[in-house]
Coordinates of C-alpha atoms in Angstrom, one line a residue:
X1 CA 79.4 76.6 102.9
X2 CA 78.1 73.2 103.4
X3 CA 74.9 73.5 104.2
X4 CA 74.3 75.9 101.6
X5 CA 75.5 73.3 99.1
X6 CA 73.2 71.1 101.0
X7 CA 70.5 73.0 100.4
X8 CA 71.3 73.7 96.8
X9 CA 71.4 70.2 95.8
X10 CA 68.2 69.3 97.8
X11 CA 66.5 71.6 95.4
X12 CA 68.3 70.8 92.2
X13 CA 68.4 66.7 92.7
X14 CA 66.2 64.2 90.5
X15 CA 63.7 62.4 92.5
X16 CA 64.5 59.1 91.0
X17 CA 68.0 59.1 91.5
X18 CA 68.6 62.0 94.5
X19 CA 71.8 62.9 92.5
X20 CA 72.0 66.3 91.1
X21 CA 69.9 66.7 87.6
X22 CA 71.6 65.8 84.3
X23 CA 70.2 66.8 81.0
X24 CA 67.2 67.7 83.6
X25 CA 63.8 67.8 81.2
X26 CA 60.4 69.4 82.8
X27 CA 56.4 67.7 82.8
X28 CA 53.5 69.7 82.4
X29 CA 52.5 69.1 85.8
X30 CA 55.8 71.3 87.3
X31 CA 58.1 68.4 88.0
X32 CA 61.6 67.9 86.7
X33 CA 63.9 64.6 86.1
X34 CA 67.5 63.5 84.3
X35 CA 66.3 62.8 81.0
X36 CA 67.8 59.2 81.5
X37 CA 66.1 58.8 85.2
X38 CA 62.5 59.7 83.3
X39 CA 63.1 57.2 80.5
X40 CA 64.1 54.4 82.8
X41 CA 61.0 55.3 84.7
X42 CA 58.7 55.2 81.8
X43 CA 60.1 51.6 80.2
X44 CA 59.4 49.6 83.2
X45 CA 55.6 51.0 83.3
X46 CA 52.5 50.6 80.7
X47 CA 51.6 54.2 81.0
X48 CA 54.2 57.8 80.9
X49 CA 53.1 59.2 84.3
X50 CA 54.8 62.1 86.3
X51 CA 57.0 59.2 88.8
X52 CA 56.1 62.0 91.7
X53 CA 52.5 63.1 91.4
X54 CA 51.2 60.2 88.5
X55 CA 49.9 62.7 86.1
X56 CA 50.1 61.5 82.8
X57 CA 52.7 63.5 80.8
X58 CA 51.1 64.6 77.2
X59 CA 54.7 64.6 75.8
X60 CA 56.6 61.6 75.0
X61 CA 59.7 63.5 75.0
X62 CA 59.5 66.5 77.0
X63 CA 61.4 69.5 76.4
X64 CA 65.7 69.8 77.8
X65 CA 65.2 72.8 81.0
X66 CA 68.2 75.0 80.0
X67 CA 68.0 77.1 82.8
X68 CA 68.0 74.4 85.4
X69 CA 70.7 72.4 83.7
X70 CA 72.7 76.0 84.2
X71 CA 71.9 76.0 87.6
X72 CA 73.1 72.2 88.2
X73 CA 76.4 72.8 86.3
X74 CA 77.0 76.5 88.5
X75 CA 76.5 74.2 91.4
X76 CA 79.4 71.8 90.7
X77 CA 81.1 74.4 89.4
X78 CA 81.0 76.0 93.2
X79 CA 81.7 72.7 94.8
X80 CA 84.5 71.7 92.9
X81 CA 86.3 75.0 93.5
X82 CA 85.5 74.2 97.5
X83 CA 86.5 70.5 97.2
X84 CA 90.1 71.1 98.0
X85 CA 89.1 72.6 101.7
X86 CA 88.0 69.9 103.9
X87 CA 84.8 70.7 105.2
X88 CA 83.8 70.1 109.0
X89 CA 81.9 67.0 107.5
X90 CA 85.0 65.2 106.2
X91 CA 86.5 65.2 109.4
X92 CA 86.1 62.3 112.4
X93 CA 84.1 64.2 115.5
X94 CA 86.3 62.0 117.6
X95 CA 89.7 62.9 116.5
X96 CA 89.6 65.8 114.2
X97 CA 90.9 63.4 111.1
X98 CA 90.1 63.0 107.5
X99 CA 87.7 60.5 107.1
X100 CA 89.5 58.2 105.0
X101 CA 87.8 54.1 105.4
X102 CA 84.8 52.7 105.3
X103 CA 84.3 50.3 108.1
X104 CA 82.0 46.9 106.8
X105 CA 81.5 46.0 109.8
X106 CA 79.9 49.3 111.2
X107 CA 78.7 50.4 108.2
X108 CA 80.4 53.6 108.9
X109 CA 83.1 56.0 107.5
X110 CA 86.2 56.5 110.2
X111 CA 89.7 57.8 110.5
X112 CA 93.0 56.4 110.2
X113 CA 93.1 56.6 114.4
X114 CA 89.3 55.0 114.6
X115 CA 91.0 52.1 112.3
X116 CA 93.5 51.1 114.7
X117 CA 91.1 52.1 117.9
X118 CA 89.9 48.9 120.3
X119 CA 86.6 49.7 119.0
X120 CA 87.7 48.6 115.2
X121 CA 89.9 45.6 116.1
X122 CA 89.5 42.7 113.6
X123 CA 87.3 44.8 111.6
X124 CA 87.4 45.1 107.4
X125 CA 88.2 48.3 106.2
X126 CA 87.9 50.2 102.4
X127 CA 88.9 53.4 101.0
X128 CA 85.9 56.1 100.7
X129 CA 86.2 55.6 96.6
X130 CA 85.9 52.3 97.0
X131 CA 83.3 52.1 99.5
X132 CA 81.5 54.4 97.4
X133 CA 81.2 52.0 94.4
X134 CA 80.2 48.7 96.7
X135 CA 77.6 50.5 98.1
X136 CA 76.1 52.2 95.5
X137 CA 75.6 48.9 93.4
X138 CA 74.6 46.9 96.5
X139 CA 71.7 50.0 96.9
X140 CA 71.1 49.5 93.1
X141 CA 71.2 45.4 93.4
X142 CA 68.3 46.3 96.5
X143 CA 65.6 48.4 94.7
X144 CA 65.6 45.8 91.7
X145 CA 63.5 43.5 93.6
X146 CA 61.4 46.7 95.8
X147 CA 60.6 47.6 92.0
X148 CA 59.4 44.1 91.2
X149 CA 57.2 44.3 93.8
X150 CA 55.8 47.2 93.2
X151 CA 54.9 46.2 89.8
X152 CA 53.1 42.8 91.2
X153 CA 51.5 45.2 93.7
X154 CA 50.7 47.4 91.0
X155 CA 49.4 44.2 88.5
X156 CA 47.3 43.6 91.7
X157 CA 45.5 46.9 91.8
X158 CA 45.1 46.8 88.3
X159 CA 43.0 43.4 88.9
X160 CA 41.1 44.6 91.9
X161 CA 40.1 47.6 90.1
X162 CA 38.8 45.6 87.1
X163 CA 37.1 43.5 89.5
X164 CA 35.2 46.5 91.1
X165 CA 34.4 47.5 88.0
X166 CA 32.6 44.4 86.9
X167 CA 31.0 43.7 90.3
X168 CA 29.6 47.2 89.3
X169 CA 28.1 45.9 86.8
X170 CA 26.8 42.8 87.9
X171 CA 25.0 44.5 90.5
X172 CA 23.7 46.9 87.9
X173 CA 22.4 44.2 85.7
X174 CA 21.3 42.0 88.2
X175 CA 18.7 44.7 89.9
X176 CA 17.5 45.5 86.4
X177 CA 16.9 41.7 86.1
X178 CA 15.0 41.1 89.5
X179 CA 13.0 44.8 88.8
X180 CA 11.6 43.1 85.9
X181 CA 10.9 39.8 87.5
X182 CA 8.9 41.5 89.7
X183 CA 7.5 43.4 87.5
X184 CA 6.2 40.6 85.4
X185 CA 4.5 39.5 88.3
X186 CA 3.4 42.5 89.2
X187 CA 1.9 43.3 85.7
X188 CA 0.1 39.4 86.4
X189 CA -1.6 39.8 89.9
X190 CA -3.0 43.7 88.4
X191 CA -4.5 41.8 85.2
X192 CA -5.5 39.1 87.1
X193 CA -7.5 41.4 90.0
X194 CA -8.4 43.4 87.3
X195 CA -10.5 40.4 85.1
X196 CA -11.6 39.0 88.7
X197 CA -13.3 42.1 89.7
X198 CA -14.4 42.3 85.9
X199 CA -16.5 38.7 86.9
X200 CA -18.0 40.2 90.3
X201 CA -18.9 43.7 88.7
X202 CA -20.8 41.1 85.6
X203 CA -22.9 39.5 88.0
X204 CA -23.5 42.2 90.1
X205 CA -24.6 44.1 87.1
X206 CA -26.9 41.2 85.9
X207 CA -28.2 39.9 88.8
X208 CA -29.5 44.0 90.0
X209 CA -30.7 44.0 86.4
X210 CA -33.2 40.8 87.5
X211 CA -34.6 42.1 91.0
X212 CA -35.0 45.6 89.0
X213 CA -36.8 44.1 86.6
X214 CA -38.6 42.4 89.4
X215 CA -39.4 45.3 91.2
X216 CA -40.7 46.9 88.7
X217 CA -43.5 44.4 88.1
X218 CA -44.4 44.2 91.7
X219 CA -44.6 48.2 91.8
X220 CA -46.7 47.7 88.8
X221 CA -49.3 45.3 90.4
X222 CA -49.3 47.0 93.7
X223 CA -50.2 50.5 91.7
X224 CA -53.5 48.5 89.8
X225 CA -54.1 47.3 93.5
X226 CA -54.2 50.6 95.2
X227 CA -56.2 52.1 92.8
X228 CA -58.4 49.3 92.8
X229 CA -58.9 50.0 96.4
X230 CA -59.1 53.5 96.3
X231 CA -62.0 53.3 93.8
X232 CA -63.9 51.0 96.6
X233 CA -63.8 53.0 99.0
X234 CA -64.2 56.3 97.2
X235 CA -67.9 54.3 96.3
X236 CA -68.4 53.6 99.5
X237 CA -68.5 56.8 100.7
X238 CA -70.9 58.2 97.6
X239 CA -74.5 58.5 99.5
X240 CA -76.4 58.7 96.0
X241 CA -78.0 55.5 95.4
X242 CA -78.1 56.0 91.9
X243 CA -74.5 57.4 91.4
X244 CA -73.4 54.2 93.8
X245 CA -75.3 51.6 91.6
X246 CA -74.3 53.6 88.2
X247 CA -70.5 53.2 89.5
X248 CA -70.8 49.5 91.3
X249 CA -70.1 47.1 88.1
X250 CA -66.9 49.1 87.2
X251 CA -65.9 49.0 90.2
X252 CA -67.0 45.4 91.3
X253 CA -64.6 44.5 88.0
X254 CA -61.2 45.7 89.5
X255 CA -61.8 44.8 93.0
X256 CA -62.2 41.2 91.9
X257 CA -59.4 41.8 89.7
X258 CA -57.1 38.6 90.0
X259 CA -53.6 39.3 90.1
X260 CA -50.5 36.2 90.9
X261 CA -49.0 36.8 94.1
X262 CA -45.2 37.2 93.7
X263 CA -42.8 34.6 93.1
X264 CA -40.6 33.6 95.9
X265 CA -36.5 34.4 94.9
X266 CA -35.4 31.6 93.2
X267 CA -30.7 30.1 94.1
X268 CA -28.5 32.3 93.1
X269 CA -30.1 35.8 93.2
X270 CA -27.2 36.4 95.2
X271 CA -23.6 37.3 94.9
X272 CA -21.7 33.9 94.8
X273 CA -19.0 35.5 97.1
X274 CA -17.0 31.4 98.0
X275 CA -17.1 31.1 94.0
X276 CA -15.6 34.4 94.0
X277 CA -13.3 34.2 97.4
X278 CA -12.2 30.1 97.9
X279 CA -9.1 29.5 98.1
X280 CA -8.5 32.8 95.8
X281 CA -4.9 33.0 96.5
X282 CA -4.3 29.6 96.2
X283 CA -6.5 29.5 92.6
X284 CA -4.0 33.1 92.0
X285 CA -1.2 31.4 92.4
X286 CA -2.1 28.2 90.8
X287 CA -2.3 29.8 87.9
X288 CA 0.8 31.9 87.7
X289 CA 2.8 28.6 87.0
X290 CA 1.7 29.6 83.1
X291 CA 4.0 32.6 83.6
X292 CA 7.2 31.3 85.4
X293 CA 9.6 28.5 84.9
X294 CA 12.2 26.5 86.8
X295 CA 15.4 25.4 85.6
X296 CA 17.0 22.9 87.6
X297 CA 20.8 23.8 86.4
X298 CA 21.4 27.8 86.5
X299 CA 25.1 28.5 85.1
X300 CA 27.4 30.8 86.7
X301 CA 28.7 33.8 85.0
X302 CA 31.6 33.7 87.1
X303 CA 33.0 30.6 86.1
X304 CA 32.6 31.7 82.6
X305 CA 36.0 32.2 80.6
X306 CA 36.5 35.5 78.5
X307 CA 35.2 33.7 75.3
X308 CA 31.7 32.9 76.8
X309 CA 28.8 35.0 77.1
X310 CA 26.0 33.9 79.4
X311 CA 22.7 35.2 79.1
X312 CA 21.1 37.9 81.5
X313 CA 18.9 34.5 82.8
X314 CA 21.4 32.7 83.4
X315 CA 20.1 29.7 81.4
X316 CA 21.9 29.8 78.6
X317 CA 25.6 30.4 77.0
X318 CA 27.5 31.4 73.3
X319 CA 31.2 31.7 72.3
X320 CA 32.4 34.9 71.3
X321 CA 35.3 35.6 69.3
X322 CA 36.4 39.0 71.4
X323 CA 38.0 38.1 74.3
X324 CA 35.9 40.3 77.3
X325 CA 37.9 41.5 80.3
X326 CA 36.8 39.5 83.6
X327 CA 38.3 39.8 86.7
X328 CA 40.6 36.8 87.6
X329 CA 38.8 35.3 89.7
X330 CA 39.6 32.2 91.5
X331 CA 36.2 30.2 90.2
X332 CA 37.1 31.7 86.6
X333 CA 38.0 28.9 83.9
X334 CA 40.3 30.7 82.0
X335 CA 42.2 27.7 80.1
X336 CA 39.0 26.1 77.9
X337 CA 35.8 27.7 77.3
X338 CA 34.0 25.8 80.0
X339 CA 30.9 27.4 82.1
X340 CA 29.5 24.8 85.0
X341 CA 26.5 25.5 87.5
X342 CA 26.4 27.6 90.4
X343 CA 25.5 25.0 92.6
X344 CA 26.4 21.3 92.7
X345 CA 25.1 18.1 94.1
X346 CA 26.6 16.2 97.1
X347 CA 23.3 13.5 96.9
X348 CA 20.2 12.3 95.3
X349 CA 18.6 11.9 91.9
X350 CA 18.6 14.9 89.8
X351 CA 18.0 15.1 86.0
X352 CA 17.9 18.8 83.3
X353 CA 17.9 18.9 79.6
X354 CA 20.5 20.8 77.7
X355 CA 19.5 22.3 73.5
X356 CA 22.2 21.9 72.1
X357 CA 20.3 22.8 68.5
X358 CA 22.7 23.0 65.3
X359 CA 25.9 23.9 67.0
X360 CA 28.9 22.0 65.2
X361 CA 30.9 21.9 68.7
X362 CA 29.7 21.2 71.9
X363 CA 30.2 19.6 75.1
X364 CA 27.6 18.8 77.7
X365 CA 28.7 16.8 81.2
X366 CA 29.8 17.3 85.4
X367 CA 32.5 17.0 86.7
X368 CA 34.4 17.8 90.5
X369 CA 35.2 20.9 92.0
X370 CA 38.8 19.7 91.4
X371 CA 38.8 19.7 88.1
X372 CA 37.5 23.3 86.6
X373 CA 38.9 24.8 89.9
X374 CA 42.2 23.0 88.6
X375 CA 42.7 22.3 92.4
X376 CA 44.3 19.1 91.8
X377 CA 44.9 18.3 88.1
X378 CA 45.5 14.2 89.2
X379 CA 42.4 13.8 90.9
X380 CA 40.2 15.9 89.1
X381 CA 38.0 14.2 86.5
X382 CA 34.8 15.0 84.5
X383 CA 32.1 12.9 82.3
X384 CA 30.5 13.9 79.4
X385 CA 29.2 13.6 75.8
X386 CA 30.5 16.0 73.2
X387 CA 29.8 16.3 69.6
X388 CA 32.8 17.5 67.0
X389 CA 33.6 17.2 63.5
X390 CA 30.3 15.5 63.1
X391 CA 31.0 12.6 65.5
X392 CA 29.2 12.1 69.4
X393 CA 31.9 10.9 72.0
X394 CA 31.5 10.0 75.3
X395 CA 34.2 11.1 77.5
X396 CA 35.9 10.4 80.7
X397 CA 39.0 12.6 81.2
X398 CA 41.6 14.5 84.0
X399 CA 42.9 17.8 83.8
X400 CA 44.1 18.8 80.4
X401 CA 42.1 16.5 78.6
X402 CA 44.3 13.1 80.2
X403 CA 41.6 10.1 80.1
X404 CA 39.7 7.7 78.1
X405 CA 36.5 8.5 75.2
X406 CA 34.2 6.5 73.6
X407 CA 32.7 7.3 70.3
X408 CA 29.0 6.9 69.8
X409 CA 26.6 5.5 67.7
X410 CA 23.6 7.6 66.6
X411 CA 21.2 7.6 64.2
X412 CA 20.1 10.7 64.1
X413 CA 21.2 14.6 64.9
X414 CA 20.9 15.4 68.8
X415 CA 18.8 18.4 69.3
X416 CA 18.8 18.1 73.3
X417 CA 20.6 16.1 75.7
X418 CA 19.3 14.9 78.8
X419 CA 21.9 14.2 81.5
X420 CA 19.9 11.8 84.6
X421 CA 22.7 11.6 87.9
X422 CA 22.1 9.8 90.2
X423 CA 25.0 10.3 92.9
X424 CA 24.3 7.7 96.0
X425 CA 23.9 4.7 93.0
X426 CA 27.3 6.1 91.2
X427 CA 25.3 6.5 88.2
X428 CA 25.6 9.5 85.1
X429 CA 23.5 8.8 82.2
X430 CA 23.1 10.3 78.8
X431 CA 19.4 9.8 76.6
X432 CA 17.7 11.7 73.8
X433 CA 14.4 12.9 75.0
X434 CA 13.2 13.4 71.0
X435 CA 13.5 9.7 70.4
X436 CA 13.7 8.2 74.0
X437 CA 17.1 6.9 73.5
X438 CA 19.9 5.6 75.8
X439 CA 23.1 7.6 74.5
X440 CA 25.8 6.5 77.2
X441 CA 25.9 5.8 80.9
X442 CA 28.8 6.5 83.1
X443 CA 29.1 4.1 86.4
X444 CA 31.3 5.7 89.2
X445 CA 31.9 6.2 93.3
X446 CA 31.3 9.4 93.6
X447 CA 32.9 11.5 96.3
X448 CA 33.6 15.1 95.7
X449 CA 30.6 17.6 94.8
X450 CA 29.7 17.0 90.9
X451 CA 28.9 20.2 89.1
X452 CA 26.9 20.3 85.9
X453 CA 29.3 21.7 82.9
X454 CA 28.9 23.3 79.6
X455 CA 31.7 23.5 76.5
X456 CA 30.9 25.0 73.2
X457 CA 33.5 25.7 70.6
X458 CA 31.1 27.1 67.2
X459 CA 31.6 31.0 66.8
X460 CA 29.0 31.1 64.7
X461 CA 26.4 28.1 66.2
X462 CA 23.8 28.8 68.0
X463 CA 23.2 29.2 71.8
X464 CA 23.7 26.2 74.7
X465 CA 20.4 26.4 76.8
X466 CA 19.4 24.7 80.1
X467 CA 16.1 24.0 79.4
X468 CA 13.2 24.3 82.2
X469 CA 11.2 21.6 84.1
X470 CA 8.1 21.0 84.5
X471 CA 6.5 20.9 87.9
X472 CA 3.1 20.4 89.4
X473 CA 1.2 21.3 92.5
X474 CA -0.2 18.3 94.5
X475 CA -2.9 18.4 97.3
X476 CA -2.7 16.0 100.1
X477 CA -6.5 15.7 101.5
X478 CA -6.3 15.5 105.5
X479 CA -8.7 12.7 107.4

């Protein structure tokens, strides 16, 4: 009898709570709950999915399965007319008594006769009703925090999946960007073969035009020649002295015939192959500076918060109002709409011009890994110059904005800033390249890795751009 009630209430018990269904409601997908288990289920989770197979249920209150709550209440029916025989279950397989206590120690239900047994001596004891409530709530009190982690676990997955998603993009994105790099040079090197063999097919095509022309002038004077000849010796051969003599003046006339002998070639009749071939790839490449740039600070889309949009180049960033969804990240500045450069400078001299153009709120500046990484908010500090509610400050602050400013004189509106670092001299200065004029110079020992940063606050102004530099190709001439 007891193992067919086992089996009975295997097949009609809620997988939530493993106690026989009440008020047990069906999914769409075949599975059944206690209407109260399901709900529980669903209020501690975004989405209403099946808690067995994760199907998402279409109905928000699914429908009350008469015939299985018949079946659960036929079942209790059966064991509460069998509850007052005592099942081979109950009884203690040591002595063949009720099991009565609960032993806390063992964690283990015993007979009267196991209570006062050696093996139990000293040992706390509670009734089977009251054991029952202890340890039901302490199994309740467990699975609160075994559901809290499942929900961190189940944040996290959340967040890696958004993360795959937008390294999926990323990767998308940047192929089509280095596809049409390449293709723009690409498109260069065929027009510039292209107008090269344009040049050497031209002066092919004139130069053959001169030695044809030649040609046919010499073939010319060498056909009045041979016929010249000819006639010579055809009178030569005539044995009539009066046909010879009628025909020797005519002929006397084109052998003494004077013709110019032909002109040796004059320079160049050739092909100028070294104009065409020196140094070609060097003259090639030379000459593709007109169609790339280099821009000494490139942002980094990663660091970007959700309110910044940098361009597909990298070179340049907006605001947006719409919030995008970005992975969290651990470069990501989340708490102010900062982006800063994917690489930073230990050393040296280094100096980039930002446009800032007509935006109304902007911030241009470096600052240490510390800071935007919010690694350690005491030490970390940045420098800059920023321009809101129509005044330019120059600032030196910590984390959360802690630190000193300096409002600025100008007499005119900054289209671009140029920032000039150099790191060994502890030096971070500010100009206007339009007018040539000293804005602000920060003096400093620098120590940590300084990292070019961009803040811009205008919705509606226009874009921050890291314009390029110009660069040169020098030859060294070797004694």
């Amino acid at each position: 009898m007891a193992s067919r009630f086992t089996r009975q209430e295997e097949e009609l018990s809620c997988p939530v709570c493993h106690d026989i269904f009440k008020h047990p409601v069906g999914l769409s997908c075949g599975h059944s709950f206690c209407k109260g288990c399901l709900q529980d289920w669903w209020t501690a989770r975004p989405t209403k999915e099946c808690p067995v197979c994760q199907r998402r249920s279409s109905r928000d209150f699914p429908p009350l399965n008469f015939a299985l709550k018949n079946m659960c209440e036929n079942l209790l029916e059966e064991k509460g007319r069998s509850s007052s025989s005592v099942s081979s279950e109950d009884l203690c397989t040591a002595h063949g008594e009720k099991l009565r206590l609960f032993c806390l120690d063992h964690q283990r239900l015993v007979c009267l006769v196991c209570r006062d047994s050696e093996k139990h001596a000293g040992h706390k004891f509670l009734p089977v009703d009251e054991a029952f409530g202890r340890c039901k709530q302490k199994v309740r009190e467990s699975l609160e925090p075994l559901k809290e982690k499942l929900k961190v676990f189940d944040d996290a997955k959340k967040g890696y999946d958004i993360t795959e998603n937008h390294l999926k993009v990323q990767a998308r994105n940047t192929e089509t960007q280095i596809k049409e790099q390449f293709e723009n040079l690409r498109r260069f090197l065929q027009e510039e073969e292209e107008a090269r063999l344009a040049t050497l097919r031209e002066e092919e095509a004139q130069k053959s035009q001169e030695m044809k022309e030649r040609i046919e002038g010499l073939s010319r004077e060498m056909e009045t020649l041979s016929d010249a000849i000819q006639a010579a010796e055809d009178l030569l051969r005539a044995d009539d002295h009066v046909s010879f003599l009628q025909n020797y003046k005519t002929t006397m006339e084109g052998v003494q015939l004077t013709l110019q002998e032909p002109p040796p070639l004059s320079g160049g009749a050739l092909i100028d192959q070294a104009k065409h071939l020196k140094n070609l790839t060097f003259r090639v490449w030379d000459k593709m500076k007109d169609i790339v740039s280099y821009t000494p600070v490139i942002l980094d889309p990663n660091t970007a918060g959700p309110y910044l949009m940098v361009s597909d180049d990298l070179t340049s960033v907006r605001r947006v109002e719409e919030g995008q969804q970005l992975p969290d990240n651990p470069e990501r500045i989340d708490w102010w709409p900062y982006v800063v450069d994917s690489e930073g400078f230990t050393s040296g001299s280094h100096r980039w011009d930002v446009e800032v153009g007509d935006n109304a709120d902007w911030l241009v500046g470096m600052c240490v890994e510390s800071y935007w990484r919010n690694i350690d908010p005491k030490s970390g500090h940045h420098w800059s110059i920023g321009f809101c509610k129509d005044q330019y400050t120059a600032y030196f602050l910590s984390r959360r904005c802690a630190g000193e400013k300096t409002d600025l004189s100008v007499n005119q509106k900054l289209r671009r800033i140029r920032v000039q670092l150099d790191w060994d001299r502890g030096q971070l200065s500010f100009s206007d390249p339009d007018s040539n004029t000293h804005l602000h110079t920060f003096t400093s020992t620098f120590t940590e890795t300084l990292f070019p940063l961009i803040n811009i606050d205008d919705y509606d102004g226009p874009s921050l751009k890291m314009l390029p530099g110009k660069f040169c190709v020098t030859l060294e001439n070797h004694s």
